[in-house]
Coordinates of C-alpha atoms in Angstrom, one line a residue:
X1 CA -57.1 -100.8 -3.7
X2 CA -57.4 -98.4 -0.8
X3 CA -59.7 -99.4 2.0
X4 CA -62.8 -97.3 2.6
X5 CA -62.6 -95.1 5.7
X6 CA -64.8 -96.2 8.6
X7 CA -68.0 -94.2 9.0
X8 CA -68.3 -92.3 12.3
X9 CA -71.0 -94.1 14.5
X10 CA -74.3 -92.4 14.9
X11 CA -76.1 -93.1 18.3
X12 CA -78.7 -95.7 17.9
X13 CA -81.3 -93.7 19.8
X14 CA -81.1 -90.8 17.4
X15 CA -84.8 -91.4 16.5
X16 CA -85.7 -90.5 20.1
X17 CA -85.0 -86.8 19.4
X18 CA -87.8 -86.6 16.9
X19 CA -91.2 -87.7 18.2
X20 CA -93.9 -89.3 16.0
X21 CA -96.9 -87.4 14.8
X22 CA -95.3 -84.4 13.2
X23 CA -96.8 -82.4 10.3
X24 CA -94.1 -83.1 7.7
X25 CA -95.1 -84.2 4.2
X26 CA -94.2 -87.7 3.1
X27 CA -90.5 -87.9 2.2
X28 CA -89.7 -84.5 3.9
X29 CA -86.0 -84.1 4.5
X30 CA -86.4 -81.9 7.6
X31 CA -87.0 -84.8 10.1
X32 CA -84.0 -86.6 8.5
X33 CA -81.8 -83.7 9.2
X34 CA -83.1 -83.0 12.7
X35 CA -82.4 -86.5 13.8
X36 CA -78.7 -86.2 12.8
X37 CA -78.4 -82.7 14.4
X38 CA -79.8 -83.9 17.8
X39 CA -77.7 -87.1 17.7
X40 CA -74.5 -85.0 17.1
X41 CA -75.2 -82.1 19.4
X42 CA -77.1 -83.8 22.2
X43 CA -79.8 -82.5 24.6
X44 CA -78.1 -79.2 25.4
X45 CA -79.1 -77.6 22.1
X46 CA -81.3 -74.6 21.5
X47 CA -82.9 -74.4 18.0
X48 CA -83.7 -70.9 16.6
X49 CA -86.1 -71.3 13.7
X50 CA -87.3 -68.5 11.5
X51 CA -90.5 -68.8 9.5
X52 CA -90.2 -71.8 7.2
X53 CA -91.6 -75.3 6.7
X54 CA -89.9 -76.4 9.9
X55 CA -92.1 -73.9 11.9
X56 CA -95.1 -76.0 10.8
X57 CA -93.5 -79.4 10.9
X58 CA -92.4 -79.1 14.5
X59 CA -95.9 -78.4 15.9
X60 CA -96.9 -76.2 18.8
X61 CA -95.6 -76.3 22.4
X62 CA -96.1 -78.5 24.5
X63 CA -96.9 -80.9 21.7
X64 CA -93.8 -80.2 19.5
X65 CA -92.2 -83.1 17.7
X66 CA -88.6 -82.0 18.2
X67 CA -87.4 -83.0 21.6
X68 CA -85.4 -79.8 22.2
X69 CA -85.7 -76.2 23.2
X70 CA -87.0 -74.1 20.3
X71 CA -87.3 -70.3 19.8
X72 CA -89.5 -69.3 16.8
X73 CA -88.6 -66.0 15.3
X74 CA -89.5 -63.8 12.3
X75 CA -87.9 -64.5 8.9
X76 CA -84.9 -62.1 9.1
X77 CA -84.1 -62.3 12.8
X78 CA -82.8 -65.8 13.4
X79 CA -79.0 -65.0 13.3
X80 CA -79.5 -61.9 15.6
X81 CA -81.6 -63.8 18.1
X82 CA -79.2 -66.8 18.1
X83 CA -76.3 -64.4 18.6
X84 CA -78.0 -62.9 21.6
X85 CA -78.8 -66.3 23.2
X86 CA -75.2 -67.4 22.7
X87 CA -73.9 -64.2 24.3
X88 CA -76.3 -64.6 27.2
X89 CA -75.1 -68.2 27.9
X90 CA -71.5 -66.9 27.6
X91 CA -72.1 -64.2 30.2
X92 CA -73.6 -66.8 32.6
X93 CA -70.6 -69.1 32.2
X94 CA -72.7 -71.8 30.4
X95 CA -70.3 -72.9 27.6
X96 CA -71.7 -76.3 27.0
X97 CA -75.0 -75.3 25.3
X98 CA -75.2 -75.4 21.5
X99 CA -77.1 -72.6 19.9
X100 CA -78.3 -73.6 16.4
X101 CA -80.1 -71.7 13.7
X102 CA -82.1 -74.0 11.5
X103 CA -83.3 -72.0 8.6
X104 CA -84.5 -72.6 5.0
X105 CA -82.9 -71.1 1.9
X106 CA -85.4 -68.2 1.7
X107 CA -84.7 -67.2 5.3
X108 CA -81.0 -67.5 4.6
X109 CA -80.1 -66.5 1.1
X110 CA -82.8 -63.8 0.7
X111 CA -84.6 -62.4 3.8
X112 CA -82.0 -63.3 6.4
X113 CA -78.9 -62.5 4.5
X114 CA -78.2 -59.2 6.2
X115 CA -78.4 -60.5 9.7
X116 CA -76.6 -63.7 8.7
X117 CA -73.7 -61.6 7.4
X118 CA -73.7 -59.6 10.6
X119 CA -73.5 -62.7 12.8
X120 CA -70.7 -64.1 10.6
X121 CA -68.7 -60.8 10.7
X122 CA -69.0 -60.6 14.5
X123 CA -68.0 -64.3 14.7
X124 CA -70.8 -65.1 17.1
X125 CA -70.5 -68.6 18.6
X126 CA -73.4 -70.3 16.8
X127 CA -74.0 -73.1 14.4
X128 CA -76.0 -71.9 11.4
X129 CA -77.6 -74.7 9.3
X130 CA -79.3 -73.7 6.0
X131 CA -81.5 -76.6 4.9
X132 CA -81.6 -75.9 1.2
X133 CA -84.8 -77.1 -0.5
X134 CA -84.3 -74.4 -3.2
X135 CA -87.6 -72.5 -2.9
X136 CA -90.2 -71.1 -0.4
X137 CA -92.0 -74.4 0.0
X138 CA -94.3 -73.6 3.0
X139 CA -95.9 -70.7 1.3
X140 CA -96.5 -72.3 -2.1
X141 CA -93.2 -73.1 -3.9
X142 CA -92.1 -69.5 -4.7
X143 CA -88.6 -69.1 -6.2
X144 CA -85.7 -68.1 -3.9
X145 CA -82.3 -66.9 -4.9
X146 CA -81.2 -70.5 -4.1
X147 CA -83.5 -72.0 -6.7
X148 CA -81.3 -73.3 -9.6
X149 CA -81.6 -72.1 -13.1
X150 CA -84.2 -74.0 -15.2
X151 CA -86.3 -75.1 -12.2
X152 CA -90.0 -74.3 -12.2
X153 CA -91.7 -72.6 -9.3
X154 CA -95.0 -70.8 -9.0
X155 CA -93.3 -67.5 -9.5
X156 CA -91.0 -68.4 -12.4
X157 CA -91.8 -68.8 -16.1
X158 CA -93.1 -72.3 -17.1
X159 CA -89.6 -72.9 -18.6
X160 CA -88.0 -72.4 -15.2
X161 CA -85.9 -69.8 -13.4
X162 CA -83.7 -67.7 -15.6
X163 CA -81.1 -66.8 -13.0
X164 CA -78.3 -68.9 -11.4
X165 CA -78.5 -70.3 -7.9
X166 CA -76.9 -68.1 -5.3
X167 CA -73.9 -69.9 -3.6
X168 CA -74.3 -69.1 0.1
X169 CA -71.5 -71.3 1.3
X170 CA -69.0 -69.4 -0.9
X171 CA -70.4 -66.1 0.6
X172 CA -69.7 -67.4 4.1
X173 CA -66.2 -68.4 3.1
X174 CA -65.7 -64.8 1.9
X175 CA -66.6 -63.8 5.5
X176 CA -63.5 -65.8 6.7
X177 CA -65.5 -67.5 9.4
X178 CA -63.9 -70.4 11.4
X179 CA -65.9 -73.2 9.7
X180 CA -68.0 -73.7 6.5
X181 CA -69.3 -77.0 5.2
X182 CA -71.7 -78.5 2.7
X183 CA -73.7 -81.6 3.5
X184 CA -76.6 -83.7 2.2
X185 CA -79.5 -85.7 3.8
X186 CA -78.3 -88.6 1.7
X187 CA -75.1 -88.9 3.7
X188 CA -76.0 -88.7 7.4
X189 CA -72.6 -90.0 8.6
X190 CA -70.9 -87.2 6.7
X191 CA -73.3 -84.6 8.1
X192 CA -72.9 -86.1 11.6
X193 CA -69.1 -85.8 11.6
X194 CA -69.3 -82.2 10.3
X195 CA -71.7 -81.3 13.1
X196 CA -69.4 -82.8 15.7
X197 CA -66.5 -80.8 14.3
X198 CA -68.6 -77.6 14.3
X199 CA -69.5 -78.0 18.0
X200 CA -65.8 -78.3 18.9
X201 CA -65.0 -74.9 17.2
X202 CA -65.5 -71.5 18.9
X203 CA -67.1 -68.8 16.7
X204 CA -69.4 -68.8 13.7
X205 CA -70.0 -72.1 11.9
X206 CA -72.1 -72.5 8.7
X207 CA -73.4 -75.7 7.2
X208 CA -75.5 -75.8 4.0
X209 CA -77.6 -79.0 3.9
X210 CA -78.9 -80.1 0.5
X211 CA -82.5 -81.2 1.2
X212 CA -84.7 -82.3 -1.8
X213 CA -88.4 -81.5 -1.4
X214 CA -90.8 -84.1 -3.0
X215 CA -93.7 -81.6 -3.2
X216 CA -91.8 -78.6 -4.6
X217 CA -89.4 -80.6 -6.8
X218 CA -92.1 -82.8 -8.2
X219 CA -90.8 -86.4 -7.5
X220 CA -92.3 -89.3 -5.6
X221 CA -91.7 -89.1 -1.8
X222 CA -89.8 -92.4 -1.6
X223 CA -87.0 -90.9 -3.7
X224 CA -85.8 -88.1 -1.4
X225 CA -82.5 -89.9 -0.6
X226 CA -82.1 -91.1 -4.2
X227 CA -82.4 -87.5 -5.6
X228 CA -80.1 -86.1 -2.9
X229 CA -77.5 -88.9 -3.7
X230 CA -77.7 -88.2 -7.4
X231 CA -76.9 -84.5 -6.8
X232 CA -73.6 -85.7 -5.4
X233 CA -73.0 -88.5 -7.9
X234 CA -73.5 -86.1 -10.8
X235 CA -71.0 -83.6 -9.2
X236 CA -73.8 -81.0 -9.0
X237 CA -73.6 -80.8 -5.2
X238 CA -70.1 -81.0 -3.9
X239 CA -69.5 -82.0 -0.3
X240 CA -66.6 -80.2 1.4
X241 CA -65.3 -78.5 4.5
X242 CA -63.5 -75.1 4.7
X243 CA -61.5 -74.5 7.8
X244 CA -58.3 -72.6 8.4
X245 CA -58.5 -71.1 4.9
X246 CA -58.1 -74.6 3.5
X247 CA -60.8 -76.6 1.6
X248 CA -61.1 -80.4 2.2
X249 CA -63.2 -82.5 -0.2
X250 CA -65.5 -84.8 1.8
X251 CA -65.4 -88.6 1.3
X252 CA -68.6 -89.0 -0.7
X253 CA -67.5 -86.4 -3.3
X254 CA -63.8 -87.5 -3.6
X255 CA -64.4 -89.9 -6.5
X256 CA -66.1 -87.2 -8.5
X257 CA -63.0 -85.0 -8.7
X258 CA -62.4 -87.2 -11.8
X259 CA -65.2 -86.1 -14.2
X260 CA -65.3 -89.6 -15.8
X261 CA -66.7 -91.0 -12.5
X262 CA -69.7 -88.6 -12.4
X263 CA -73.1 -89.6 -13.6
X264 CA -74.7 -87.5 -16.3
X265 CA -76.5 -84.4 -15.0
X266 CA -79.6 -85.5 -17.0
X267 CA -80.1 -88.4 -14.5
X268 CA -80.7 -85.9 -11.7
X269 CA -82.7 -83.5 -13.9
X270 CA -85.0 -86.2 -15.3
X271 CA -86.2 -87.4 -11.8
X272 CA -87.7 -84.0 -11.0
X273 CA -90.9 -82.5 -12.6
X274 CA -89.7 -79.0 -11.8
X275 CA -87.2 -79.4 -14.7
X276 CA -89.9 -80.8 -17.1
X277 CA -89.7 -77.7 -19.5
X278 CA -86.1 -76.8 -19.0
X279 CA -84.7 -75.2 -22.2
X280 CA -81.6 -76.9 -23.7
X281 CA -79.5 -73.8 -23.2
X282 CA -80.4 -73.8 -19.4
X283 CA -79.4 -77.4 -19.1
X284 CA -76.0 -76.6 -20.8
X285 CA -75.6 -73.7 -18.4
X286 CA -76.1 -76.1 -15.4
X287 CA -73.5 -78.4 -16.8
X288 CA -71.1 -75.4 -17.2
X289 CA -71.7 -74.3 -13.6
X290 CA -70.9 -77.9 -12.4
X291 CA -67.5 -77.7 -14.2
X292 CA -66.8 -74.2 -12.9
X293 CA -67.6 -75.3 -9.3
X294 CA -65.2 -78.2 -9.6
X295 CA -62.5 -75.9 -11.0
X296 CA -63.0 -73.7 -8.0
X297 CA -62.6 -76.8 -5.7
X298 CA -59.4 -77.9 -7.4
X299 CA -57.8 -74.5 -6.8
X300 CA -58.4 -74.7 -3.1
X301 CA -57.6 -78.3 -2.2

């Protein structure tokens, strides 16, 4: 039996990057992700945050909870602002500062898509992290194009969204940028190693972080990590890296290349109240999309 690969160490003081007293809901995945980002990228990091839950969670200067430099910007502007900041550092000869866009799925897949595509096409030297909680949570759980089929929001039918989830990581791969990866808050070591790789690469880097929201997805806040882990274990959320026109399946997802190792999709669906009224045909459609995604992965590895 092959030995498990050692996990990359995460600095013990990672908690110091996120100060107590934030405005996050119980079980919110945002502070979980921020701790890993700061641990991987260090103090010389500038966060560019468009309107989203994070704008509220972080608080107001000088009482902000994230121990970093932060630039708050309108919804659609984050990639453009981050590109400008990165270029300014470049002109001044400061090449050891990480410029990071931290944006939700609404600000990425919908409102920010045009400026995101522009930054990717220009290959600006930034790290773009899309924390994907699959709806506009801070304004009242409205659907985004990243909301999966069958999931209820306040702007969908009671039986859930009728359209498929937009796959932003694949759109970024189509831009032929230097680095694209998917990650999950349930696997901080995997996320940490991907951030470290991203910081070592010049040009545009994109990471889509799966981030279950207890309030919007209707599950108890102590289950955030369990729900995120189930998404991987059912094969619904595949962890991978794309670099040099080659896709590499990440460690936590490797067992699930074999369909017999995956848990039933129903285990993931049943834990979330947003799928309470999902029609049978929508559930079958989700299962088909899981298989299609794995077929796509098999063609590229």
